[in-house]
Coordinates of C-alpha atoms in Angstrom, one line a residue:
M1 CA 0.0 0.0 0.0
N2 CA 2.8 2.4 0.9
V3 CA 4.7 1.4 -2.2
N4 CA 1.8 2.1 -4.5
N5 CA 1.3 5.5 -2.9
E6 CA 5.0 6.4 -3.3
R7 CA 4.8 5.4 -7.0
T8 CA 1.7 7.6 -7.5
R9 CA 3.1 10.6 -5.6
R10 CA 6.5 10.7 -7.5
P11 CA 5.1 11.6 -10.9
Y12 CA 2.8 14.2 -9.4
E13 CA 5.6 15.9 -7.5
K14 CA 7.8 15.9 -10.5
K15 CA 5.0 17.4 -12.6
K16 CA 4.4 20.0 -9.9
A17 CA 8.1 20.9 -9.8
N18 CA 8.2 21.2 -13.6
Y19 CA 5.1 23.5 -13.5
W20 CA 6.6 25.8 -10.9
E21 CA 9.9 25.9 -12.8
D22 CA 8.1 26.8 -16.0
T23 CA 6.0 29.4 -14.2
T24 CA 9.1 30.9 -12.7
K25 CA 10.8 31.1 -16.1
V26 CA 7.7 32.8 -17.5
L27 CA 7.5 35.3 -14.7
R28 CA 11.2 36.0 -14.9
T29 CA 10.9 36.5 -18.7
K30 CA 7.9 38.9 -18.3
K31 CA 9.6 40.8 -15.5
K32 CA 12.7 41.1 -17.6
A33 CA 10.7 42.3 -20.5
S34 CA 8.9 44.8 -18.3
I35 CA 12.2 46.0 -16.9
L36 CA 13.6 46.3 -20.3
Q37 CA 10.6 48.3 -21.5
E38 CA 10.9 50.6 -18.5
I39 CA 14.6 51.1 -19.2
K40 CA 13.7 51.8 -22.8
E41 CA 11.1 54.3 -21.9
A42 CA 13.5 55.9 -19.4
N43 CA 16.1 56.0 -22.1
K44 CA 13.7 57.8 -24.4
Q45 CA 12.9 60.3 -21.8
I46 CA 16.6 60.9 -21.1
Q47 CA 17.2 61.3 -24.9
M48 CA 14.4 63.8 -25.3
T49 CA 15.5 65.7 -22.2
M50 CA 19.0 65.8 -23.6
R51 CA 17.7 67.1 -26.9
T52 CA 15.8 69.9 -25.1
V53 CA 18.8 70.7 -22.9
K54 CA 21.0 70.9 -26.0
S55 CA 18.6 73.2 -27.7
L56 CA 18.3 75.4 -24.6
C57 CA 22.0 75.4 -24.1
L58 CA 22.4 76.9 -27.5
M59 CA 20.8 80.0 -26.1
A60 CA 23.3 80.2 -23.3
T61 CA 26.6 79.3 -24.9
S62 CA 28.4 80.7 -27.9
S63 CA 30.1 77.3 -28.8
P64 CA 27.8 74.3 -28.3
S65 CA 29.3 70.9 -28.6
C66 CA 29.0 68.5 -31.5
G67 CA 26.3 65.9 -30.8
V68 CA 28.1 63.1 -32.6
C69 CA 31.4 63.9 -30.8
D70 CA 29.7 64.0 -27.5
L71 CA 28.7 60.3 -27.9
R72 CA 32.4 59.6 -28.4
H73 CA 33.3 61.6 -25.4
I74 CA 35.0 64.2 -27.5
T75 CA 34.3 67.9 -27.0
K76 CA 34.2 69.8 -30.3
P77 CA 32.2 73.0 -31.1
S78 CA 29.3 72.8 -33.5
I79 CA 29.4 74.9 -36.7
V80 CA 26.0 73.9 -38.1
W81 CA 22.7 72.5 -36.7
C82 CA 20.8 69.7 -38.5
T83 CA 17.1 70.4 -38.1
E84 CA 16.1 66.8 -38.8
C85 CA 18.7 65.1 -36.6
D86 CA 18.0 67.8 -34.0
E87 CA 21.7 68.2 -33.0
G88 CA 24.8 70.2 -33.8
L89 CA 27.7 69.1 -35.9
C90 CA 31.4 70.0 -36.0
T91 CA 33.3 70.5 -39.2
E92 CA 34.3 66.8 -39.6
C93 CA 30.9 65.4 -38.6
Q94 CA 29.2 67.9 -40.9
E95 CA 31.2 66.7 -43.9
H96 CA 30.4 63.1 -43.1
H97 CA 26.8 64.0 -42.5
S98 CA 26.5 65.7 -45.9
L99 CA 28.0 62.7 -47.7
S100 CA 26.1 59.9 -45.9
K101 CA 23.2 58.5 -47.9
A102 CA 20.9 58.6 -44.9
S103 CA 21.5 62.3 -44.1
R104 CA 22.7 64.0 -47.3
R105 CA 19.3 65.5 -47.9
H106 CA 19.0 66.9 -44.4
T107 CA 18.7 70.6 -44.0
V108 CA 21.4 72.3 -41.9
I109 CA 21.8 75.9 -40.9
P110 CA 24.7 77.8 -39.3
I111 CA 24.7 77.4 -35.6
V112 CA 24.8 81.2 -35.2
E113 CA 21.6 81.5 -37.1
Y114 CA 20.0 78.7 -35.1
Q115 CA 20.8 80.4 -31.9
K116 CA 18.7 83.4 -33.0
L117 CA 15.5 81.3 -32.8
P118 CA 13.2 82.1 -29.8
T119 CA 13.3 79.8 -26.8
D120 CA 9.8 78.4 -27.5
V121 CA 10.9 77.4 -31.0
L122 CA 14.0 75.7 -29.7
K123 CA 11.8 73.6 -27.4
M124 CA 10.0 72.2 -30.4
S125 CA 11.3 68.8 -31.4
P126 CA 10.7 66.8 -34.6
Y127 CA 10.3 63.7 -32.4
C128 CA 7.1 62.5 -30.7
I129 CA 7.3 62.9 -26.9
K130 CA 5.3 59.7 -26.3
H131 CA 7.1 57.3 -28.7
D132 CA 10.4 59.1 -29.4
E133 CA 9.9 58.6 -33.1
K134 CA 10.1 61.3 -35.8
F135 CA 6.9 63.0 -36.9
Q136 CA 5.9 61.8 -40.4
I137 CA 2.1 62.2 -40.6
Y138 CA -0.2 65.2 -40.1
C139 CA -3.9 64.8 -39.0
R140 CA -6.0 67.6 -40.4
K141 CA -8.9 66.7 -38.2
H142 CA -7.0 67.1 -34.9
E143 CA -4.5 69.6 -36.4
C144 CA -1.4 67.8 -35.0
P145 CA 1.7 66.0 -36.2
C146 CA 2.0 62.3 -35.6
C147 CA 4.6 59.5 -35.6
S148 CA 3.7 56.1 -37.1
K149 CA 2.7 54.8 -33.7
C150 CA 0.5 57.7 -33.0
V151 CA -1.4 57.0 -36.2
V152 CA -2.0 53.4 -35.2
E153 CA -3.0 54.2 -31.6
S154 CA -5.0 57.4 -31.9
H155 CA -5.7 58.3 -35.5
I156 CA -6.6 55.0 -37.1
V157 CA -10.2 56.2 -37.8
C158 CA -9.2 59.7 -39.0
Q159 CA -9.7 60.0 -42.7
D160 CA -8.0 63.4 -43.4
V161 CA -4.4 62.2 -42.7
V162 CA -1.6 63.4 -45.0
N163 CA 2.2 63.3 -45.2
L164 CA 3.8 65.9 -42.9
D165 CA 6.3 66.9 -45.6
D166 CA 3.5 67.8 -48.0
V167 CA 2.0 70.1 -45.3
I168 CA 5.2 71.9 -44.2
Q169 CA 7.0 72.2 -47.6
N170 CA 5.5 75.6 -48.3
A171 CA 5.1 76.8 -44.8
K172 CA 7.5 79.7 -45.2
T173 CA 5.8 80.9 -48.3
S174 CA 2.2 80.2 -47.3
N175 CA -0.6 82.7 -47.4
A176 CA -1.1 82.1 -43.7
L177 CA 2.4 83.2 -42.9
C178 CA 2.0 86.3 -45.1
E179 CA -1.2 87.1 -43.4
I180 CA 0.4 86.7 -40.0
E181 CA 3.3 89.0 -41.0
E182 CA 0.9 91.5 -42.4
T183 CA -1.2 91.3 -39.3
L184 CA 1.9 91.9 -37.1
V185 CA 2.9 94.9 -39.1
E186 CA -0.7 96.0 -38.9
V187 CA -0.9 95.6 -35.2
A188 CA 2.4 97.4 -34.7
E189 CA 1.2 100.3 -36.8
N190 CA -2.1 100.4 -35.1
L191 CA -0.5 100.4 -31.6
Q192 CA 1.7 103.2 -32.7
K193 CA -1.4 105.1 -33.9
I194 CA -3.1 104.5 -30.6
R195 CA 0.0 105.6 -28.7
Q196 CA 0.2 108.7 -30.7
H197 CA -3.5 109.3 -30.2
Q198 CA -3.0 108.9 -26.4
Q199 CA -0.1 111.4 -26.5
D200 CA -2.3 113.8 -28.5
N201 CA -5.0 113.3 -25.9
L202 CA -2.7 114.3 -23.1
L203 CA -1.8 117.5 -24.9
T204 CA -5.5 118.0 -25.6
F205 CA -6.3 117.6 -21.9
K206 CA -3.8 120.2 -20.9
E207 CA -5.0 122.6 -23.6
K208 CA -8.6 122.0 -22.6
R209 CA -7.9 122.5 -19.0
K210 CA -6.3 125.9 -19.8
G211 CA -9.2 126.8 -21.9
I212 CA -11.7 125.8 -19.2
E213 CA -9.7 127.9 -16.6
K214 CA -9.8 130.9 -19.0
E215 CA -13.5 130.4 -19.5
I216 CA -14.2 130.2 -15.8
K217 CA -12.2 133.4 -15.1
Q218 CA -13.9 135.2 -18.0
T219 CA -17.3 134.1 -16.7
R220 CA -16.4 135.4 -13.3
I221 CA -15.2 138.8 -14.7
K222 CA -18.5 139.0 -16.7
I223 CA -20.5 138.3 -13.6
N224 CA -18.6 140.8 -11.6
N225 CA -18.9 143.5 -14.3
H226 CA -22.6 142.8 -14.6
L227 CA -23.1 143.0 -10.8
D228 CA -21.1 146.2 -10.6
K229 CA -23.2 147.7 -13.3
L230 CA -26.4 146.6 -11.5
Q231 CA -25.1 148.0 -8.3
E232 CA -24.1 151.3 -9.9
D233 CA -27.5 151.7 -11.6
L234 CA -29.3 150.9 -8.3
M235 CA -27.1 153.5 -6.4
K236 CA -28.0 156.1 -9.0
Q237 CA -31.6 155.3 -8.6
L238 CA -31.3 155.4 -4.8
S239 CA -29.6 158.8 -4.9
A240 CA -32.2 160.2 -7.3
L241 CA -35.1 159.1 -5.1
E242 CA -33.4 160.3 -1.9
G243 CA -32.7 163.7 -3.5
K244 CA -36.3 164.1 -4.8
E245 CA -37.9 163.2 -1.5
S246 CA -35.4 165.3 0.5
S247 CA -36.3 168.3 -1.6
K248 CA -40.0 167.9 -0.7
H249 CA -39.1 167.7 3.0
F250 CA -37.0 170.8 2.7
Q251 CA -39.8 172.7 1.1
L252 CA -42.3 171.7 3.9
L253 CA -39.7 172.6 6.6
S254 CA -39.2 176.0 4.9
L255 CA -43.0 176.6 4.9
L256 CA -43.3 175.6 8.6
D257 CA -40.4 177.9 9.4
K258 CA -42.2 180.8 7.7
K259 CA -45.3 180.0 9.7
K260 CA -43.2 180.1 12.8
Q261 CA -41.5 183.3 11.8
K262 CA -44.9 185.1 11.4
K263 CA -45.7 184.3 15.0
E264 CA -49.4 184.5 14.0
I265 CA -50.6 181.9 16.5
A266 CA -48.7 183.4 19.5
E267 CA -49.9 186.9 18.5
C268 CA -53.5 185.6 18.2
Q269 CA -53.2 184.0 21.7
R270 CA -52.0 187.4 23.2
N271 CA -54.9 189.2 21.5
I272 CA -57.5 186.9 22.9
G273 CA -56.1 187.5 26.4
N274 CA -56.2 191.3 25.9
I275 CA -59.7 191.3 24.4
K276 CA -61.0 189.2 27.3
Q277 CA -59.8 191.8 29.8
H278 CA -60.3 195.1 28.1
A279 CA -62.8 194.8 25.2
T280 CA -66.5 195.3 25.4
D281 CA -68.9 192.4 24.7
L282 CA -69.6 193.7 21.2
Q283 CA -65.9 194.0 20.5
M284 CA -65.4 190.6 21.9
F285 CA -68.1 189.1 19.8
L286 CA -66.9 190.7 16.6
S287 CA -63.2 189.9 17.3
L288 CA -63.9 186.2 18.0
K289 CA -65.5 185.9 14.6
K290 CA -62.5 187.2 12.8
I291 CA -60.1 185.2 15.0
E292 CA -62.1 182.1 14.4
E293 CA -61.7 182.5 10.7
N294 CA -57.9 182.9 11.0
I295 CA -57.7 179.8 13.3
S296 CA -59.9 177.8 10.9
S297 CA -57.5 178.6 8.1
E298 CA -54.5 177.5 10.2
E299 CA -56.3 174.4 11.4
K300 CA -57.0 173.4 7.8
F301 CA -53.4 173.8 7.0
V302 CA -52.4 171.5 9.9
Q303 CA -55.0 168.9 8.9
A304 CA -53.7 169.0 5.4
L305 CA -50.2 168.3 6.6
V306 CA -51.5 165.3 8.7
K307 CA -53.4 163.8 5.9
D308 CA -50.6 164.1 3.5
V309 CA -48.7 160.7 2.8
E310 CA -45.4 160.3 4.5
H311 CA -42.6 159.0 2.2
A312 CA -39.9 156.7 3.3
L313 CA -37.0 154.9 1.5
S314 CA -37.2 151.1 1.2
Y315 CA -35.3 148.4 -0.7
K316 CA -36.5 145.1 -2.1
I317 CA -33.7 142.8 -3.4
N318 CA -34.2 140.9 -6.6
T319 CA -35.2 137.3 -5.7
S320 CA -32.9 136.0 -8.4
I321 CA -30.0 137.6 -6.7
Q322 CA -31.2 136.3 -3.3
N323 CA -31.3 132.8 -4.8
V324 CA -27.7 133.0 -6.1
M325 CA -26.2 131.8 -2.8
S326 CA -28.9 129.2 -2.2
N327 CA -29.6 127.8 -5.7
I328 CA -26.2 128.2 -7.3
I329 CA -24.1 125.8 -5.3
S330 CA -21.3 125.5 -7.8
F331 CA -19.7 127.7 -10.4
G332 CA -20.1 125.0 -13.0
E333 CA -19.3 121.3 -13.5
V334 CA -16.2 119.7 -14.9
H335 CA -16.6 116.1 -16.2
I336 CA -15.1 113.6 -18.6
E337 CA -17.0 113.0 -21.8
S338 CA -16.9 109.5 -23.2
K339 CA -16.9 109.1 -27.0
P340 CA -15.5 106.6 -29.5
R341 CA -11.8 107.0 -30.3
D342 CA -11.3 108.9 -33.4
I343 CA -8.7 106.5 -34.8
V344 CA -8.8 105.0 -38.2
L345 CA -7.0 101.7 -37.8
I346 CA -5.2 100.1 -40.7
K347 CA -6.8 96.9 -42.1
R348 CA -4.6 95.6 -44.9
K349 CA -7.1 93.1 -46.2
A350 CA -9.6 96.0 -46.9
K351 CA -7.0 98.5 -47.9
Q352 CA -7.5 98.2 -51.6
A353 CA -11.3 98.6 -51.3
Q354 CA -10.8 101.5 -49.0
M355 CA -8.6 103.2 -51.5
M356 CA -11.2 102.7 -54.2
V357 CA -14.1 104.1 -52.1
P358 CA -13.8 107.8 -51.7
T359 CA -14.3 109.4 -48.3
V360 CA -17.9 110.6 -48.1
Q361 CA -18.8 113.6 -46.0
L362 CA -21.8 113.5 -43.7
R363 CA -24.8 113.3 -45.9
S364 CA -27.9 115.4 -45.0
I365 CA -31.4 114.5 -46.4
E366 CA -31.7 118.1 -47.6
N367 CA -28.9 118.0 -50.1
M368 CA -29.3 114.3 -51.0
K369 CA -29.8 113.4 -54.7
L370 CA -30.6 110.1 -56.4
E371 CA -29.6 109.2 -59.9
I372 CA -30.8 106.1 -61.7
H373 CA -27.9 103.8 -62.4
K374 CA -29.8 101.0 -64.1
T375 CA -33.1 99.1 -64.2
I376 CA -33.0 95.4 -63.6
N377 CA -35.4 92.8 -65.0
T378 CA -36.0 90.6 -61.9
K379 CA -37.3 87.7 -64.1
G380 CA -40.2 87.2 -61.7
E381 CA -43.0 88.8 -59.7
Y382 CA -44.2 89.0 -56.1
I383 CA -40.8 90.1 -54.7
Y384 CA -40.7 90.5 -51.0
G385 CA -37.0 91.0 -50.3
C386 CA -33.8 92.1 -52.0
C387 CA -30.2 92.7 -51.2
M388 CA -26.8 93.4 -52.9
L389 CA -23.8 91.2 -52.4
S390 CA -20.2 92.5 -52.0
D391 CA -19.3 91.5 -55.6
G392 CA -22.2 93.5 -57.1
R393 CA -24.6 90.6 -57.5
M394 CA -28.2 91.0 -56.4
A395 CA -30.5 88.5 -54.6
F396 CA -34.3 88.6 -54.7
S397 CA -36.9 86.5 -52.9
Y398 CA -40.0 85.4 -54.9
N399 CA -42.7 84.7 -52.4
F400 CA -45.4 83.0 -54.5
D401 CA -42.8 81.0 -56.6
K402 CA -41.0 79.8 -53.4
T403 CA -37.6 80.7 -55.0
V404 CA -34.6 82.8 -54.3
K405 CA -32.7 84.1 -57.4
V406 CA -29.2 85.6 -57.5
L407 CA -28.6 87.9 -60.5
S408 CA -25.2 89.1 -61.8
D409 CA -24.2 92.8 -61.7
K410 CA -25.3 92.9 -65.3
G411 CA -28.7 91.5 -64.5
S412 CA -28.4 88.0 -65.9
K413 CA -29.4 85.0 -63.8
D414 CA -26.5 83.5 -61.8
F415 CA -28.4 80.8 -60.1
E416 CA -31.8 79.9 -58.6
L417 CA -32.9 77.9 -55.6
N418 CA -36.2 76.3 -54.8
M419 CA -37.3 76.9 -51.2
S420 CA -39.5 74.7 -48.9
C421 CA -41.3 77.8 -47.7
K422 CA -42.5 81.1 -49.1
P423 CA -39.5 83.4 -48.7
V424 CA -40.0 86.9 -47.5
D425 CA -37.0 89.1 -46.5
I426 CA -33.4 88.3 -47.3
V427 CA -30.0 89.6 -45.9
F428 CA -26.4 89.0 -47.0
N429 CA -23.7 87.9 -44.5
S430 CA -20.2 88.7 -45.8
E431 CA -18.5 86.9 -43.0
D432 CA -19.3 83.4 -44.3
N433 CA -20.7 84.4 -47.8
T434 CA -24.2 83.3 -47.1
L435 CA -27.8 84.6 -47.4
A436 CA -30.4 84.3 -44.6
V437 CA -34.0 84.1 -45.7
T438 CA -37.2 84.4 -43.6
S439 CA -40.3 82.2 -44.2
G440 CA -43.1 84.6 -43.4
N441 CA -46.4 82.8 -42.5
S442 CA -45.4 79.5 -44.2
D443 CA -46.3 76.3 -42.6
K444 CA -42.6 75.6 -42.1
K445 CA -41.4 78.5 -39.8
C446 CA -37.7 78.8 -40.2
I447 CA -34.7 80.9 -41.4
T448 CA -32.9 79.3 -44.4
I449 CA -29.1 79.8 -44.8
I450 CA -27.9 79.7 -48.4
D451 CA -24.2 79.0 -49.2
L452 CA -23.4 81.4 -52.1
K453 CA -20.2 79.6 -53.0
R454 CA -21.8 76.2 -53.4
K455 CA -25.1 77.6 -54.5
Q456 CA -27.1 75.4 -52.2
I457 CA -28.9 75.5 -48.9
K458 CA -26.4 75.2 -46.1
K459 CA -28.9 74.7 -43.2
T460 CA -32.3 75.5 -41.9
I461 CA -32.9 77.1 -38.5
S462 CA -36.4 76.1 -37.1
L463 CA -38.4 78.8 -35.3
D464 CA -41.7 78.8 -33.3
S465 CA -43.2 81.9 -34.9
C466 CA -43.9 83.6 -38.2
N467 CA -40.9 85.7 -39.3
Y468 CA -40.7 88.6 -41.8
G469 CA -38.1 91.3 -41.9
I470 CA -34.5 90.4 -41.1
A471 CA -31.2 92.2 -40.5
L472 CA -27.7 91.3 -39.6
K473 CA -25.6 92.7 -36.6
D474 CA -22.3 91.3 -35.4
N475 CA -23.0 87.7 -36.5
Q476 CA -26.5 87.8 -35.1
L477 CA -29.7 87.9 -37.0
I478 CA -32.4 90.3 -35.9
Y479 CA -35.9 89.4 -37.2
S480 CA -39.5 90.6 -36.7
T481 CA -42.1 88.0 -35.7
Y482 CA -45.9 88.3 -36.1
D483 CA -48.0 89.2 -33.1
R484 CA -45.0 88.7 -30.9
D485 CA -41.8 90.7 -30.8
I486 CA -38.4 91.4 -32.4
R487 CA -35.9 88.7 -31.7
M488 CA -32.2 88.0 -32.1
I489 CA -30.6 84.7 -33.0
N490 CA -26.9 84.0 -32.5
L491 CA -25.5 82.2 -35.5
D492 CA -22.8 80.5 -33.4
D493 CA -25.0 78.5 -31.1
E494 CA -28.5 79.4 -32.6
S495 CA -29.7 80.7 -29.2
I496 CA -32.6 83.1 -29.4
S497 CA -33.3 86.2 -27.2
D498 CA -36.0 88.9 -27.2
V499 CA -34.9 92.4 -28.1
V500 CA -38.2 94.3 -28.4
R501 CA -41.2 92.8 -26.5
D502 CA -43.9 94.9 -28.3
K503 CA -46.4 93.0 -30.5
M504 CA -45.5 93.3 -34.2
S505 CA -47.6 93.3 -37.3
S506 CA -47.2 90.9 -40.2
H507 CA -44.9 91.9 -43.1
S508 CA -42.9 94.2 -40.8
Y509 CA -39.4 94.8 -41.9
V510 CA -36.3 95.7 -39.8
A511 CA -32.9 97.3 -40.2
T512 CA -30.0 98.0 -37.8
F513 CA -27.4 100.7 -37.5
R514 CA -24.9 101.0 -34.7
D515 CA -26.9 100.5 -31.5
N516 CA -30.4 101.1 -33.0
I517 CA -33.0 98.8 -34.6
Y518 CA -35.5 100.3 -37.1
H519 CA -38.9 98.8 -37.7
T520 CA -41.9 99.4 -40.0
N521 CA -45.5 98.7 -39.2
N522 CA -47.7 98.7 -42.3
E523 CA -50.9 98.5 -40.2
T524 CA -50.3 101.8 -38.3
N525 CA -48.0 103.4 -41.0
I526 CA -45.4 104.0 -38.3
V527 CA -41.6 103.7 -38.4
T528 CA -40.1 103.1 -35.0
C529 CA -36.5 103.4 -33.8
Y530 CA -35.5 101.2 -30.8
N531 CA -32.2 100.9 -29.0
L532 CA -30.8 97.4 -28.3
Q533 CA -32.5 97.4 -24.9
G534 CA -35.9 97.7 -26.7
K535 CA -36.6 101.3 -25.7
I536 CA -38.2 103.6 -28.2
Q537 CA -35.9 106.4 -29.4
W538 CA -38.3 108.0 -31.8
T539 CA -41.3 107.3 -34.1
F540 CA -42.3 108.7 -37.5
Q541 CA -45.9 108.8 -38.9
N542 CA -47.2 110.9 -41.7
K543 CA -50.0 109.2 -43.8
R544 CA -49.9 112.0 -46.4
V545 CA -46.3 111.1 -47.2
L546 CA -45.8 107.4 -46.2
M547 CA -48.5 104.7 -46.5
Y548 CA -48.0 101.0 -45.9
P549 CA -44.2 101.2 -45.1
Y550 CA -42.5 97.9 -45.8
G551 CA -38.8 97.6 -46.7
I552 CA -36.3 99.7 -44.6
D553 CA -32.6 100.3 -44.5
V554 CA -30.0 102.8 -43.1
D555 CA -27.0 104.4 -44.8
N556 CA -23.6 105.1 -43.2
D557 CA -24.8 108.4 -41.8
G558 CA -27.8 107.0 -40.0
N559 CA -30.4 108.3 -42.6
V560 CA -33.3 105.9 -42.8
Y561 CA -34.8 104.8 -46.1
V562 CA -38.4 103.4 -46.2
V563 CA -40.5 102.3 -49.1
G564 CA -44.2 103.2 -49.2
F565 CA -46.0 100.3 -50.8
K566 CA -49.3 102.2 -51.2
S567 CA -47.8 105.7 -51.5
N568 CA -45.5 104.4 -54.3
N569 CA -42.4 106.2 -53.0
V570 CA -39.3 106.1 -50.9
V571 CA -39.0 108.4 -48.0
V572 CA -35.7 109.3 -46.2
I573 CA -35.9 110.1 -42.5
S574 CA -33.2 112.0 -40.6
P575 CA -31.2 110.1 -37.9
D576 CA -33.1 111.8 -35.1
G577 CA -36.5 111.1 -36.7
Q578 CA -37.5 114.7 -36.8
R579 CA -37.1 115.5 -40.5
Y580 CA -38.1 113.7 -43.7
R581 CA -38.0 114.0 -47.4
E582 CA -39.6 112.1 -50.3
I583 CA -36.7 111.2 -52.6
L584 CA -38.3 108.7 -55.0
T585 CA -41.8 108.6 -56.5
A586 CA -43.8 106.7 -59.2
S587 CA -42.2 109.0 -61.8
D588 CA -38.8 107.3 -60.9
G589 CA -40.2 103.9 -61.9
L590 CA -41.7 102.8 -58.6
S591 CA -44.9 100.7 -58.8
F592 CA -45.9 99.2 -55.4
P593 CA -42.3 99.0 -54.1
N594 CA -42.0 96.3 -51.5
S595 CA -38.3 96.2 -50.5
L596 CA -35.1 98.1 -50.7
H597 CA -31.4 97.7 -49.8
F598 CA -28.6 100.3 -49.2
S599 CA -25.1 99.3 -50.3
G600 CA -22.6 101.1 -48.1
S601 CA -19.6 100.1 -50.1
K602 CA -21.1 101.2 -53.4
N603 CA -23.2 104.1 -52.1
Q604 CA -26.2 102.8 -54.0
L605 CA -29.9 102.1 -53.2
L606 CA -31.7 99.1 -54.7
V607 CA -35.5 99.3 -54.8
A608 CA -37.6 96.3 -55.9
N609 CA -41.2 96.6 -57.2
Y610 CA -43.7 94.0 -56.0
K611 CA -45.2 92.8 -59.3
N612 CA -44.0 94.4 -62.5
K613 CA -40.7 92.4 -62.8
K614 CA -38.6 95.5 -62.3
A615 CA -36.0 96.7 -59.7
H616 CA -34.1 100.0 -59.9
L617 CA -30.6 100.7 -58.7
F618 CA -29.9 104.4 -57.8
N619 CA -26.6 106.2 -57.1
I620 CA -26.8 108.4 -54.1
V621 CA -25.0 111.7 -54.7

């Protein structure tokens, strides 16, 4: 029994021992491989660190060592730098480097020139940080260079992957670099302009302060002179009144003195005493009658003096002068006025166009003239919207036909697009070369974006309300809804916000200029100007001149152009809404005009009729 157990146990223990030996070998192999991998990764990090240190050392030393010689523990100064090997080379190594088949096509530059590169550029390595392999591929989707391992690990599903050499071969002569260089020059010149403007502002502040000081002193002198004059006039008046009244008093005193000098009353009193003692009764009776008459005369004189009005001098100060000290608490007010900087910045991309367009002085509606440039066959009726493109082409929306047509500057058809809705108003966006079209009261409520380059619908933005007039401001579309409000949609994220919360009529058109929004209401015949906070700035209504206002636009000076559908005219309104002028009538070819567009670059006004297949382009002079 024990023998059998021993025979059975020996093969098992041998097998067990072999198993543990094999397992140990596997573990040792894996651990060795892991250690080797860690050593390899550490070596890569060391090599990349050394490359970075070498590059940075170039900025700190005038004679960097040759990379090849360093590996041989020989110190020699580099004379050139190989951008592909990413290391410096001495004279001998550079010669070998230029003859070797593997490196003869490498680009080298003098070490002195390489040291001029910025620190950030020296930190850039042609090798992948993660895999320590040279960049060979460029992924356009992620906009990054990749090594072969990066492509397999992270960009295997990317379709737009190209050879890195094809991308970088024209980097130094690319349009992007030219634009960057031009932009840098542009920014430097603009900064210099702003700096000069600030210096001019400092001088202006000093001159303005001196001017204000002078004005304050002059005002004080004028006030003092005026008060001195008032005081002098009042003193003269006081002296005149005092002299006149004093003269009257002197006359009365003189008369009283005369009465006193005559001693009539005292004499009369003595006579009465003597008559009482010595006269007969008859004499007494007759004398009293005479004395009574004399006394009555004197008594009347005294009574007259008592009843006479007594005059006295008085003074009543002007209330305005009294209020000077209480109401006028300051001599004036000094404050800082905020206004846009009067600086014309350089923009090289638009320089040619700016040179071709003459500087236009501020245009007033009183001296404005319109001359017909040409009449366009719109090749369709029921036009609800029109606009001009930057290249001179014209776009029209045909409501009943559900189409949008783009005509050349000569009037021939460029292309036509069928719409899924009845298009109303239309606006051109030069930033992305597109048209935005509203849908009116169509079943499908939306704004359609048309790509002018591809001549197709780019996308459709769904809305929850009928939409009519549309305008563009800073990559945001402003549109008028029906029975709701004026809204704004951001083209970046398509978020919608309310601008004006008043209820709007159907077929209302909008325009925008600076910080204002202009709106037409054909039901009330009113044109309204709002600010961006939705507050009314002014309104215009004159049924004798403007009836059923539809299309609206604003020129570079803030003058507002409005078509009168029923009045068959175009009315221009001053920027403050206070003045107006009829500038186009039926005699100019207008027949139920429905829309218009002002071209600021060409200084032209496009007016489209509703039904007779005609639009007119006018030059504004």
